[in-house]
Each structure stands twice: as C-alpha cells, then as structure tokens.
Short mmCIF file of C-alpha atoms and ligand atoms in Angstrom, two decimals:
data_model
loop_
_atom_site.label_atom_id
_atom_site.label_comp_id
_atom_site.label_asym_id
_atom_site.label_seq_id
_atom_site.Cartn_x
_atom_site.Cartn_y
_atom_site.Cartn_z
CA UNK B 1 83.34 100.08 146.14
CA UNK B 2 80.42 100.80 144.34
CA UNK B 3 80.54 100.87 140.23
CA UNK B 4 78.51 101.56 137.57
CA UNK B 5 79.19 100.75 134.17
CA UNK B 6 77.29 102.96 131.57
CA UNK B 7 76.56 100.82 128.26
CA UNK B 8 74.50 97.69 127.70
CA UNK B 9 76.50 95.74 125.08
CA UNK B 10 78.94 92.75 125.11
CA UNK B 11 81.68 95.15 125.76
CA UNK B 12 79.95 95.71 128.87
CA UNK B 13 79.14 92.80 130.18
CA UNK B 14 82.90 91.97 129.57
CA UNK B 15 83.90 95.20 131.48
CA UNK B 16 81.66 94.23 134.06
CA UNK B 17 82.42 90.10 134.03
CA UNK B 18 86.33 91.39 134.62
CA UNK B 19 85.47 94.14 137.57
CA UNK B 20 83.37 91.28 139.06
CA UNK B 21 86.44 89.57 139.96
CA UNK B 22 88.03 92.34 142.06
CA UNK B 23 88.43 92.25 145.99
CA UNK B 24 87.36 95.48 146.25
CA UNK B 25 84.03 95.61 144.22
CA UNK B 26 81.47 95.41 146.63
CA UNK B 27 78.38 95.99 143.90
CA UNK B 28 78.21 96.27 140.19
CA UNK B 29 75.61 98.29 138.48
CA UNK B 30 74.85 99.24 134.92
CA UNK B 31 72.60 101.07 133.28
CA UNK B 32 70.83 100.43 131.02
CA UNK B 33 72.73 96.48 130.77
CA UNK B 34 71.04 93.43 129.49
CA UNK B 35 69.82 90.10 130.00
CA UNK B 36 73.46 88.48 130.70
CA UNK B 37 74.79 91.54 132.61
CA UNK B 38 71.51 91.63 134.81
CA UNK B 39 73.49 87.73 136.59
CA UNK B 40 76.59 89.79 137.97
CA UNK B 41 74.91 93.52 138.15
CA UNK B 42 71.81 95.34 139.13
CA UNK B 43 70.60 96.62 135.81
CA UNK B 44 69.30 100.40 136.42
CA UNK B 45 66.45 101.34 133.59
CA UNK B 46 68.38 104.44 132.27
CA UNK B 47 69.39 104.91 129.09
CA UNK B 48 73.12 105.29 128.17
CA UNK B 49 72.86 108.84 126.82
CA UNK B 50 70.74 109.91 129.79
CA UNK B 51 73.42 112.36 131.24
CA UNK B 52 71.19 114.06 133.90
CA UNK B 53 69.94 110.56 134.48
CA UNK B 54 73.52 108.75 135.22
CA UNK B 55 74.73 112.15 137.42
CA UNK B 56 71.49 111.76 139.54
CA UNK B 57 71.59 108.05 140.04
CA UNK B 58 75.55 108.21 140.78
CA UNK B 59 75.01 110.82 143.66
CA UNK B 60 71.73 109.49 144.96
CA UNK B 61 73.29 105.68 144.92
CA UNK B 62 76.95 107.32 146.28
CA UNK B 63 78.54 105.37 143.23
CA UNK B 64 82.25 105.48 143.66
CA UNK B 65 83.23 105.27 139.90
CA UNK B 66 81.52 105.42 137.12
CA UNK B 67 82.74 103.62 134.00
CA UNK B 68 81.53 105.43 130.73
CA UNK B 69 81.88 102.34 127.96
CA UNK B 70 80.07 103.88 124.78
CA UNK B 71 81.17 106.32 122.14
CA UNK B 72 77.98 108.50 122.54
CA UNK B 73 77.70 109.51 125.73
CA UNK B 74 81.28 110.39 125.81
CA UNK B 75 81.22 112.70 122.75
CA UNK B 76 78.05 113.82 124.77
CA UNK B 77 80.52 114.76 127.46
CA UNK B 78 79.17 112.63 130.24
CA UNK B 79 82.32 112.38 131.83
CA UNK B 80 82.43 115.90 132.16
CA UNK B 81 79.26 116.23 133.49
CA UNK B 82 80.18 113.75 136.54
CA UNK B 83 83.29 115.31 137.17
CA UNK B 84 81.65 118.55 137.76
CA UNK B 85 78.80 116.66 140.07
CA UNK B 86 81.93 115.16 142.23
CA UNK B 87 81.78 111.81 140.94
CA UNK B 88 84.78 109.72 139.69
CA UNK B 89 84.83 108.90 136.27
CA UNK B 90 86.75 106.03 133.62
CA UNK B 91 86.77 108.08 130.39
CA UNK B 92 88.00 110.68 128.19
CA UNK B 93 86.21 114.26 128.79
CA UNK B 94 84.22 115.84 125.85
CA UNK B 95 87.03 117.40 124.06
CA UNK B 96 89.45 114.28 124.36
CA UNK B 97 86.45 111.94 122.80
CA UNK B 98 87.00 114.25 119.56
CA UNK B 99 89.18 111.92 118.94
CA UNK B 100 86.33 109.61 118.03
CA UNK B 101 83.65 111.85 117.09
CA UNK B 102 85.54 113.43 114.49
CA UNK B 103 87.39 112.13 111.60
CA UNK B 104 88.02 115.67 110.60
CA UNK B 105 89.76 116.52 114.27
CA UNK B 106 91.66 113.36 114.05
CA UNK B 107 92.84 113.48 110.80
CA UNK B 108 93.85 117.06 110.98
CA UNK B 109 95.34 116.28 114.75
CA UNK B 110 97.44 112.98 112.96
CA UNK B 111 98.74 115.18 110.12
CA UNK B 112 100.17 117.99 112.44
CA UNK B 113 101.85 115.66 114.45
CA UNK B 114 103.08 113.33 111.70
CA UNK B 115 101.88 110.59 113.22
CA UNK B 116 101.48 107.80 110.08
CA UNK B 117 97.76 107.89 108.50
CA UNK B 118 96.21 107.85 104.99
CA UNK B 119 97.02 111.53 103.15
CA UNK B 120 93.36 112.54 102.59
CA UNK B 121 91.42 115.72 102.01
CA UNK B 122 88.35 117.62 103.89
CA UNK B 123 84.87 118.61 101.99
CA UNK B 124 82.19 120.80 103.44
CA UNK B 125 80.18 121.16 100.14
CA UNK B 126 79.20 118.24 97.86
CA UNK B 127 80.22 120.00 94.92
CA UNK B 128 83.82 120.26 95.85
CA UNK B 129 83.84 117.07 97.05
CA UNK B 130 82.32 115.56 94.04
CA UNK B 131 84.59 117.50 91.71
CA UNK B 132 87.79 115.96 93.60
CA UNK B 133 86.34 112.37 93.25
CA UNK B 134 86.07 112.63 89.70
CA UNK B 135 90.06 113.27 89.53
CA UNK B 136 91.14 111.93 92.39
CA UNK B 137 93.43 108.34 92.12
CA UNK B 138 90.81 104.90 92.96
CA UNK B 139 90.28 102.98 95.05
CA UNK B 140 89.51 105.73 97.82
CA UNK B 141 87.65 106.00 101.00
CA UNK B 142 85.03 108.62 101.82
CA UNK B 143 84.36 108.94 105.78
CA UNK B 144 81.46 110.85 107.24
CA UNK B 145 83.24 113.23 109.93
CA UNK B 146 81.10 112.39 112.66
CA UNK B 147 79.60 109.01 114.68
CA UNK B 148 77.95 106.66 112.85
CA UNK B 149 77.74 103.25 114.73
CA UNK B 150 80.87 102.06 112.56
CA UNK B 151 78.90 102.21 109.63
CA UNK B 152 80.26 105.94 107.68
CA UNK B 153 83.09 104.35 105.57
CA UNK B 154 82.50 103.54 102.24
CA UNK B 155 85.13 102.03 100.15
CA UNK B 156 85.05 103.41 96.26
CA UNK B 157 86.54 101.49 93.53
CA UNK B 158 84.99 103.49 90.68
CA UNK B 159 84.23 107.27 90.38
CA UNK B 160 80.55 106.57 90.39
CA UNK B 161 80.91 104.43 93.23
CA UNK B 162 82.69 107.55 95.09
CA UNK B 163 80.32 110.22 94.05
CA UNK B 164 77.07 107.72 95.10
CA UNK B 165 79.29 107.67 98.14
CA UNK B 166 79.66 111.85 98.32
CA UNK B 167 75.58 112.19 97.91
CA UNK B 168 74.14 109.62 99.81
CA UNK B 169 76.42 111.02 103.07
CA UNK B 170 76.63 114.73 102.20
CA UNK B 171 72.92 115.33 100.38
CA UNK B 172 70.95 112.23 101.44
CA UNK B 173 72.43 112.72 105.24
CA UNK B 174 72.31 108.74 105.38
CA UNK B 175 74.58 109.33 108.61
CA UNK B 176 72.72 112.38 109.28
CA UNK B 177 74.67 115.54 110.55
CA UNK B 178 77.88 112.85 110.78
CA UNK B 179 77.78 114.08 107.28
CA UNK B 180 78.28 117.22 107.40
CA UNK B 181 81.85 117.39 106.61
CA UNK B 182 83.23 114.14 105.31
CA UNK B 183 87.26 112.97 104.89
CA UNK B 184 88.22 111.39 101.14
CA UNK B 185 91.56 109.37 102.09
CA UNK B 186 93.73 107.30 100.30
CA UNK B 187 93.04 103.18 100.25
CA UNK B 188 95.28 101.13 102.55
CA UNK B 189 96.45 97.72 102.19
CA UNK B 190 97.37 95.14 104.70
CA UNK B 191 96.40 93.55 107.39
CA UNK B 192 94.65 95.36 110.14
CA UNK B 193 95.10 95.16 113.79
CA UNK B 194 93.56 96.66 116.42
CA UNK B 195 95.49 97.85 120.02
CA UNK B 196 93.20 98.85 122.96
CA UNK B 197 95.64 101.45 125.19
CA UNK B 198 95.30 102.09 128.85
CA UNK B 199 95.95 105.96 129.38
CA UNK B 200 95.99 108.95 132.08
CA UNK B 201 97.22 111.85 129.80
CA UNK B 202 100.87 110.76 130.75
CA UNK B 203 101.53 107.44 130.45
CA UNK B 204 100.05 104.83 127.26
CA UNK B 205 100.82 100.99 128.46
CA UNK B 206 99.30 99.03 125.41
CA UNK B 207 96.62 96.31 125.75
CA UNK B 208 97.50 92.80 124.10
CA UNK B 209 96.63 92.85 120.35
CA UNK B 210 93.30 91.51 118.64
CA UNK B 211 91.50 91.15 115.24
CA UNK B 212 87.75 92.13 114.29
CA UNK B 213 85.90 91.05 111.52
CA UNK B 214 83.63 93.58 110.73
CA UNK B 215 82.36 92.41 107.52
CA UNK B 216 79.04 89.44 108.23
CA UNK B 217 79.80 86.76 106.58
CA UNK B 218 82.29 84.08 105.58
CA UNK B 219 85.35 85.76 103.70
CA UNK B 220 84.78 88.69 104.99
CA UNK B 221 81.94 88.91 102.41
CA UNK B 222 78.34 90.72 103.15
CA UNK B 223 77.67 94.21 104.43
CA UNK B 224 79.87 95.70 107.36
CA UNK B 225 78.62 94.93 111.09
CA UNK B 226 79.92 96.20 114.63
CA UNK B 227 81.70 93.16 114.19
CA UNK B 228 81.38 89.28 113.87
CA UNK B 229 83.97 88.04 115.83
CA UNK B 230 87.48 88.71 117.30
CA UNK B 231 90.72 87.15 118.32
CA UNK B 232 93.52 88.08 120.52
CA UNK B 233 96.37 87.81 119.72
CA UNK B 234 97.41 89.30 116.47
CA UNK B 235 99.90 87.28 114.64
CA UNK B 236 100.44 89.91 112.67
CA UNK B 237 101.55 92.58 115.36
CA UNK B 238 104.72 91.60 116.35
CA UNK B 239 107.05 92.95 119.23
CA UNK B 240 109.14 95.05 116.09
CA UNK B 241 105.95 96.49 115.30
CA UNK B 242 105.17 97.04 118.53
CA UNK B 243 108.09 98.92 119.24
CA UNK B 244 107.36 101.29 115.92
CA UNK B 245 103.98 101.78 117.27
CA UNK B 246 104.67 102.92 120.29
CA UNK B 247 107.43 105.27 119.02
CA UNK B 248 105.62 106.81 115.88
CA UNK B 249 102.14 106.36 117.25
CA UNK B 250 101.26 105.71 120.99
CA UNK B 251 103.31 107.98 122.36
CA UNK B 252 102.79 110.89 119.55
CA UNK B 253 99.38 110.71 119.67
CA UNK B 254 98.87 111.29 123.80
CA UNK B 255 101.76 114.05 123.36
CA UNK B 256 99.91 115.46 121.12
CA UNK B 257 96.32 115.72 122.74
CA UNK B 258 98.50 117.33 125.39
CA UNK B 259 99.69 119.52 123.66
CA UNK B 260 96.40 120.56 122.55
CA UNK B 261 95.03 121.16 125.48
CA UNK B 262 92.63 117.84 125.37
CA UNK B 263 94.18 115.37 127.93
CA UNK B 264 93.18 112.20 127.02
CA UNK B 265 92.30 109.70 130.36
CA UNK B 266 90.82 106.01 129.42
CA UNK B 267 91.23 104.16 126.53
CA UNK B 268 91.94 104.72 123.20
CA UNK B 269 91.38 102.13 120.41
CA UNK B 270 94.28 102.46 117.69
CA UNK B 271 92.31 100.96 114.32
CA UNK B 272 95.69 100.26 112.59
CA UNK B 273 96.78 98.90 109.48
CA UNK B 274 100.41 97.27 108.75
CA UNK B 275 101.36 98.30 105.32
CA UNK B 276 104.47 98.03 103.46
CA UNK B 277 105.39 101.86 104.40
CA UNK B 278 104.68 100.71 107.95
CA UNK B 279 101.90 100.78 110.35
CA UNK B 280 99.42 103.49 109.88
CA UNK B 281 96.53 104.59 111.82
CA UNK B 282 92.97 103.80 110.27
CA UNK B 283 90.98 105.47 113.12
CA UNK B 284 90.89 106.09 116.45
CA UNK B 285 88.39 105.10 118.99
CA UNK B 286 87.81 106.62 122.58
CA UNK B 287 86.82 103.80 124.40
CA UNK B 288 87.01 100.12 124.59
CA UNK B 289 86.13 98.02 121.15
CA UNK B 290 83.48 95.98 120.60
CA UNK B 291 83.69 93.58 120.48
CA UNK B 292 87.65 93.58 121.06
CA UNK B 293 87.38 93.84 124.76
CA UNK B 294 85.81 90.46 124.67
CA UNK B 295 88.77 88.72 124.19
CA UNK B 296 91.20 90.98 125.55
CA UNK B 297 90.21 91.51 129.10
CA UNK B 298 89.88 87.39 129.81
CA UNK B 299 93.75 87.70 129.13
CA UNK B 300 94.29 90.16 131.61
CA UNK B 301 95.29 89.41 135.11
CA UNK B 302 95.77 92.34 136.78
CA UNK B 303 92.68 93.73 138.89
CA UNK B 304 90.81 96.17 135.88
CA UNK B 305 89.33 98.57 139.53
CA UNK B 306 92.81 98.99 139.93
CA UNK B 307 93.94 99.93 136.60
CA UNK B 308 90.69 102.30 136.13
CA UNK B 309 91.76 104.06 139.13
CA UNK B 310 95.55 104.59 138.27
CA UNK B 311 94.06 105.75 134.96
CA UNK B 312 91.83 108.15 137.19
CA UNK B 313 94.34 109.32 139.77
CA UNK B 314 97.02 109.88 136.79
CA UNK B 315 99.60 106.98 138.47
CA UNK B 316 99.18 104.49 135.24
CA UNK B 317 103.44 104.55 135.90
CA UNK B 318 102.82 102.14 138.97
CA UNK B 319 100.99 99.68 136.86
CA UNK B 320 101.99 96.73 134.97
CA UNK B 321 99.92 95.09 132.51
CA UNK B 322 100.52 91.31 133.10
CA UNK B 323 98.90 88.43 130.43
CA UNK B 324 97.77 84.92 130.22
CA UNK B 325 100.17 83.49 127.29
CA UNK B 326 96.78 81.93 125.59
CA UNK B 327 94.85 82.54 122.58
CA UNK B 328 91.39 84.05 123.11
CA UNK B 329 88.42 83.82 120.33
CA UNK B 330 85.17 85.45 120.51
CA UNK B 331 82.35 84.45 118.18
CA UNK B 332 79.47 86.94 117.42
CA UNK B 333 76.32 84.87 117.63
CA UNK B 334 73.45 87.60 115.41
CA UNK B 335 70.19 87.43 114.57
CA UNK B 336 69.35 86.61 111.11
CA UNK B 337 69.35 89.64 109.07
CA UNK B 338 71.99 91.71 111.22
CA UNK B 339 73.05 94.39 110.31
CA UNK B 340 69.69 94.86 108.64
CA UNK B 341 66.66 94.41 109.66
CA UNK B 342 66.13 91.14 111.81
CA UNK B 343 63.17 89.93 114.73
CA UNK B 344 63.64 89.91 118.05
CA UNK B 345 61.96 87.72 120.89
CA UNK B 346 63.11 84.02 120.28
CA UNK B 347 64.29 82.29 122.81
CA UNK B 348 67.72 81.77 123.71
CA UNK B 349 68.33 77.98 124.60
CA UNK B 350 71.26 75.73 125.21
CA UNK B 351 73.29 78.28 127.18
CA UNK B 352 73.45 75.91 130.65
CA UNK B 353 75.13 73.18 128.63
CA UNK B 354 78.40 75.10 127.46
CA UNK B 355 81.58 73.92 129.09
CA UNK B 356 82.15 75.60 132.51
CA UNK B 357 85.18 77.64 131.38
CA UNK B 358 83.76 78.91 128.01
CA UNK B 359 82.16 82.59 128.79
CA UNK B 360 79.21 83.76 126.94
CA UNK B 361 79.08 87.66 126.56
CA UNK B 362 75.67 88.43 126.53
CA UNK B 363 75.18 92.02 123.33
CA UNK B 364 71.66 92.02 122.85
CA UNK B 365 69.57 89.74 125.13
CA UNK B 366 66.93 90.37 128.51
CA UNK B 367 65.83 87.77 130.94
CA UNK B 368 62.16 86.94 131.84
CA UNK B 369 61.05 84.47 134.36
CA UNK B 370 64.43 82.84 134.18
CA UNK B 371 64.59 82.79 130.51
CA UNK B 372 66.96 84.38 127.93
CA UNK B 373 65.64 86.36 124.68
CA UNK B 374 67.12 87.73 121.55
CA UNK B 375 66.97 91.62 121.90
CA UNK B 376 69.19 92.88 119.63
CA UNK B 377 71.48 92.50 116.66
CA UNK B 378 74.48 91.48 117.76
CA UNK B 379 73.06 88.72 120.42
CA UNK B 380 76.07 86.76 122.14
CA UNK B 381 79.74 87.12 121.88
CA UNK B 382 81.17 83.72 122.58
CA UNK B 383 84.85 83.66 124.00
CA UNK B 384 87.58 80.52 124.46
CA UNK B 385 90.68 81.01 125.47
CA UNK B 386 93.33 78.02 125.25
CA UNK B 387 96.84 77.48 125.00
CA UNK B 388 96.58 77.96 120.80
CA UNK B 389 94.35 79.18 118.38
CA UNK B 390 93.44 75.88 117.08
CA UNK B 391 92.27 74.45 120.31
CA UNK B 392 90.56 78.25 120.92
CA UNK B 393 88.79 77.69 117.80
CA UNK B 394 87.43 74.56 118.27
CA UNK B 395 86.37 75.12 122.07
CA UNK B 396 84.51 78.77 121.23
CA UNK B 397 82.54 76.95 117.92
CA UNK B 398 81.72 73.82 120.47
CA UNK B 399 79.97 75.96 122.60
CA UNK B 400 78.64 78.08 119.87
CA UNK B 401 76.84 74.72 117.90
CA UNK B 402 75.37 73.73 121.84
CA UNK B 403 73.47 77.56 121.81
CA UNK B 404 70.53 77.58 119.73
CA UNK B 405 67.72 80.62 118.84
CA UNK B 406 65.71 81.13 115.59
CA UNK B 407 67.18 82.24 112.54
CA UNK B 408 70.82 82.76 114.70
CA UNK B 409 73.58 84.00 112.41
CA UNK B 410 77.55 83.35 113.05
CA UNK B 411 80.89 83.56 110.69
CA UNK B 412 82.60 80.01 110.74
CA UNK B 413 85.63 81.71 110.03
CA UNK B 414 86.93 83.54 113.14
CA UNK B 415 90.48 83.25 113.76
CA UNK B 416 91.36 81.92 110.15
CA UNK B 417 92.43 85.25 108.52
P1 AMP J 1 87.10 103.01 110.28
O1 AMP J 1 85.73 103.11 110.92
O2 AMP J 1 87.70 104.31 109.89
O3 AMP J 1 88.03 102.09 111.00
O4 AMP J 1 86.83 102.20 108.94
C1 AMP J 1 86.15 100.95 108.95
C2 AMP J 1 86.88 99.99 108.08
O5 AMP J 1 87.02 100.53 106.77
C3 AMP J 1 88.30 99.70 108.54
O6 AMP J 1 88.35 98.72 109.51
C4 AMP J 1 88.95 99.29 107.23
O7 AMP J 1 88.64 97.94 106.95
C5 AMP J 1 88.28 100.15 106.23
N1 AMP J 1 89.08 101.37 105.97
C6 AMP J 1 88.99 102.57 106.57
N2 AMP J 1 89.88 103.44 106.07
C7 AMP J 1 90.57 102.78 105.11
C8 AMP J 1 91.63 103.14 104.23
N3 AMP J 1 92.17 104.36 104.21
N4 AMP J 1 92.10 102.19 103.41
C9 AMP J 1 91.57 100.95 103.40
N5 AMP J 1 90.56 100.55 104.19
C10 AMP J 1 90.06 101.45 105.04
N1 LIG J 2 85.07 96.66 116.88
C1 LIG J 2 85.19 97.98 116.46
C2 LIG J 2 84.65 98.98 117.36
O1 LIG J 2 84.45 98.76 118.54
O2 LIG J 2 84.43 100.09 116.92
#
C-alpha cells in the first residue's frame, strides 16, 4: 500500500517511523515532511493546508490512505475533501475536528453531556467579558475559542492580569479571529495527563498514557511551547483512573459526538487533569499530540496500517492495543530563542554517533548534500525507551549531550515531574 502522511513535524516523522515497519507498506510519502522524514519517505513539496493540492497528488499518485496528522487542515476539512475525491482517509471530518477548533463547541458539547470539565462562561463582546473578570473568583483561565498553535490560554492570577488577557485576545486579535469568542473557566489543580484514543465513531480503545511539558524551561518556568519534552507512562494515571475515564469521559464523549450528528473517526487527544473532584477534561485535541506520539507509538506493537484501517472501515472491535512494558522519554532539542524568535541554518552534527536503538524524531530540520540543518523551532525530539524511567532518562540525555547545533536549547528535566 501506498501512504501519505500530511504534516511535517516530529509527530510525523513518528507516524511515519511506526507505518515504516508494516508488511504491507510498500511506499511512504509525506507532504510537505522534513529533513529526518525525507530517510524513510519521499517528501512531496506541498504544503499541509494545500487541500486541492493533497486531493490531486492522492489521485494522480493512486495513494491508498491518506493520513491527515495536523490540527489545521482537519478543521480545514481535508478529510472531507478526500472522501468525496474517493480516497481513504485517517481523520476526523470537518465537523468532528470542532472538537479542536473550538473551545466554545467543546465546552458547550462537555457541559450537555456532563462529561467532567472546568464550569466556565462564553464572551462575544469585550465589554461583557471584561465586566465578568472584574467579579469573577481568581485565578481563572481565558481561552481564545479558536486554533492557536497551543498558544490561546492565558492563566490570570489578578484582575488586571485577566482583563490584559480579555484585550489583547478579543481587541488586539493576538490569536486573530481565534479570538473572536473566547471561554473564561475556572483554574484546575493537579497533575495533568494526557491519553491519545484510537476511535471509529463506535468503539474508543485508549492509547498508553504520557506527560508534556509545555512550559521551556527547567521547572516548568519560561513562556509556553508546543512542548519540551514527554514521557510515557504516566505515573499518575493509574488503572482506577483509567477505569473513571473511560466511564465518565471516553465513552461519553464519542456517544455524544454521535449523538450530534458529528461521528468522530481517528484520534482524539484527552488534555486531562486529575483533581481532587476527579479527572476533568482540560481540552480536547483531534489528532495525535505533539509531541506525545513520540513516545507513545515506540510502545506500540501492533501494526499502526492496521489499526488506521480498522479505524477507517469502523471494525476498531477486532483490534487489540498490545504494549512494550518500558518507559519511553522524548527530549525536545529547540533552537535558542523558541518559542520566540530564534535563527535557523546551523548545522546539525553528532547525530551518526547516538546509540543504535535511541531514535531521533526529526520537528524542524531539511537535508542538503547529506547534511542536516536547523529549520525550525522545535528541531529534534529525542526518544529512549528502557525497562524504567531512570535508565530512559539517562539513555535519551546521552544521546541528547552527543547531538550538537548552535545556540540548541533542551529542558534537563524531562521525566522528573
Ligand atoms: P489547553 O490548550 O486548553 O490544554 O491549555 C494549555 C495549558 O493551560 C494546559 O495544559 C494547562 O496547563 C493549562 N490550563 C488550561 N486550562 C486550565 C484550567 N482550567 N485550569 C488550570 N490550568 C489550565
Ligand atoms: N503536546 C500538545 C499538543 O499536541 O497539542
């Protein structure tokens, strides 16, 4: 078979790295990929978004599945788009990827169904929204509605903090139209986990846990990222949690995108946080997490073709999910001054002298004449796996202090929290 993966991240080249390894892959493309991802696939010079682009190619190339890996182009409806052209495609439709692209939908969709979130209310105006600040109980959380590359949450200890918060998204559109409408919710506490969730619209079978850290630096101090690292799994999500999950959220939340008339088919990212009341849902993502899927698919044994196309055909019931019993770590390897601004260029050296059974994700990097390049913010994703976290740790930073480029930026921490 014949697959393309649409994205060009480390989330793809994972996606991509695991496919790889099936029988019945016969060639890998992506589109638009990167320097990494350009080893194990032909990279196709089309940008993720390009909808008319990735339809034409698919038919023209007689691509037998198309894997749609970004939030964008899904809320773009590209899925749609290939289903109409005859192509089969691994991700929600347009109106399932609401889940995603609005806060508001989700939110609103989480309340009906009483599935466990943050209470929170809805602005359209700025004044309303700035009047309700003023009163409302601190911390709290304002949320532009729409996509915003991870970066439209801002957490409000004081009331000027919340109403600098209300202006800059709703009057200052620093999001853009994502702020249009924005969510003020209630502050959580405790530890977050997230769960990546294999579904066809009938059955949800549960990836193994992980943890990001989306903040860049040390202590989960500096300005919030895409995310700096991950590790899978969770020590905090344990098989009684899982079990509550599955009950009060999994399950509810595919019921109730049913019952909507917005069948969700892919994967959905559950953003969760374990309070005392419980585990409550943060967000939701429609797709894979980056970079969670980094260490979660090098635990997975099954063939990921095969799951993709039970999640396709709508037979997820004759799959089961099995896992290697080892901790996986994934270090996030950034240019200096990610997530602001930073150079790109340097060379990328040391990457032929990592042990053999360390795997470097390449995020933002191209390839000339044989040589690697920093092309983007997030650069490499670094994964170990071994039989604890300790020895996990240890192996991913080995490899990590072997890879050198100017001005390269990493947490030391991974895995500690
Ligand atoms: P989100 O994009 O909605 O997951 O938010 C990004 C990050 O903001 C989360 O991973 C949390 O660390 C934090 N966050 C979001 N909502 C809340 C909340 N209601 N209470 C506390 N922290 C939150
Ligand atoms: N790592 C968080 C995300 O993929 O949105």
């Amino acid at each position: 078979m014949k697959v393309l993966v649409v994205g060009g991240g480390g989330r793809e080249h994972a996606i991509l790295w695991k496919l790889k390894q099936s029988p019945r892959v016969s060639k890998l493309y992506c589109a638009p990929g990167n320097g990494g991802i350009s080893d194990i696939a032909e990279c196709v010079s089309l940008s993720a978004l390009d909808i008319e682009g990735i339809v034409g190619f698919s038919l023209k190339e007689k691509i037998d599945m198309v894997v749609v890996a970004p939030d964008d182009p899904l809320a773009a409806g590209m899925v749609d788009a290939l289903e109409e052209a005859g192509v089969r495609a691994f991700g929600p439709r347009k109106n399932a990827a609401e889940l995603e692209s609005s806060k508001v939908f989700a939110k609103k969709l989480m309340k009906k169904y009483n599935i466990p979130t943050a209470s929170y209310e809805v602005f359209e105006d700025s004044e309303t929204a700035l009047d309700y600040v003023r009163t409302a109980k601190l911390p709290l959380v304002v949320k532009a509605d729409g996509l915003a590359l991870g970066k439209g949450v801002l957490i409000c200890n004081t009331e000027n903090e919340a109403a600098d918060a209300v202006i800059s998204i709703m009057e200052d559109r620093r999001f853009g139209d994502a702020g249009k409408r924005i969510v003020v919710e209630e502050f959580l506490e405790g530890p977050e986990v997230s769960v990546l969730a294999f579904t066809d619209g009938k059955t949800i079978i549960p990836m193994e846990s992980s943890q990001d850290h989306k903040r860049a630096c040390d202590n989960d101090e500096g300005p919030n990222t895409g995310g700096m690292g991950t590790f899978s799994p969770s020590r905090h999500y344990t098989g009684e949690i899982h079990d509550i999950c599955m009950e009060k959220i999994f399950v509810p939340t595919i019921n109730a995108m049913n019952n909507e008339g917005r069948p969700f088919k892919g994967v959905i990212f559950f953003g969760l946080i374990l309070t005392e009341d419980g585990p409550k849902v943060l967000e939701y993502n429609a797709r894979f997490g980056d970079p969670e899927t980094q260490v979660v698919l090098p635990r997975l044994e099954n063939d990921l073709l095969e799951v993709f196309e039970a999640v396709i055909d709508e037979k997820l019931d004759t799959i089961k999910l099995s896992w290697k019993n080892e901790t996986a770590v994934c270090v996030v390897m950034a240019s200096g001054g990610y997530p602001g601004n930073y150079e790109k260029g340097y060379e990328i050296s040391g990457l032929d002298s990592v042990d053999e059974d360390i795997i470097v994700f390449h995020a933002g990097t191209k390839k000339e004449n044989n040589k690697y390049f920093t092309n983007g913010g997030r650069v490499l994703g670094v994964t170990a796996l071994a039989g604890n976290m300790e020895k996990a740790r240890e192996k991913a930073y080995r490899a990590v202090s072997r890879i050198c480029f100017r001005d390269a930026h990493y947490r030391k921490d991974i895995g500690i929290k």
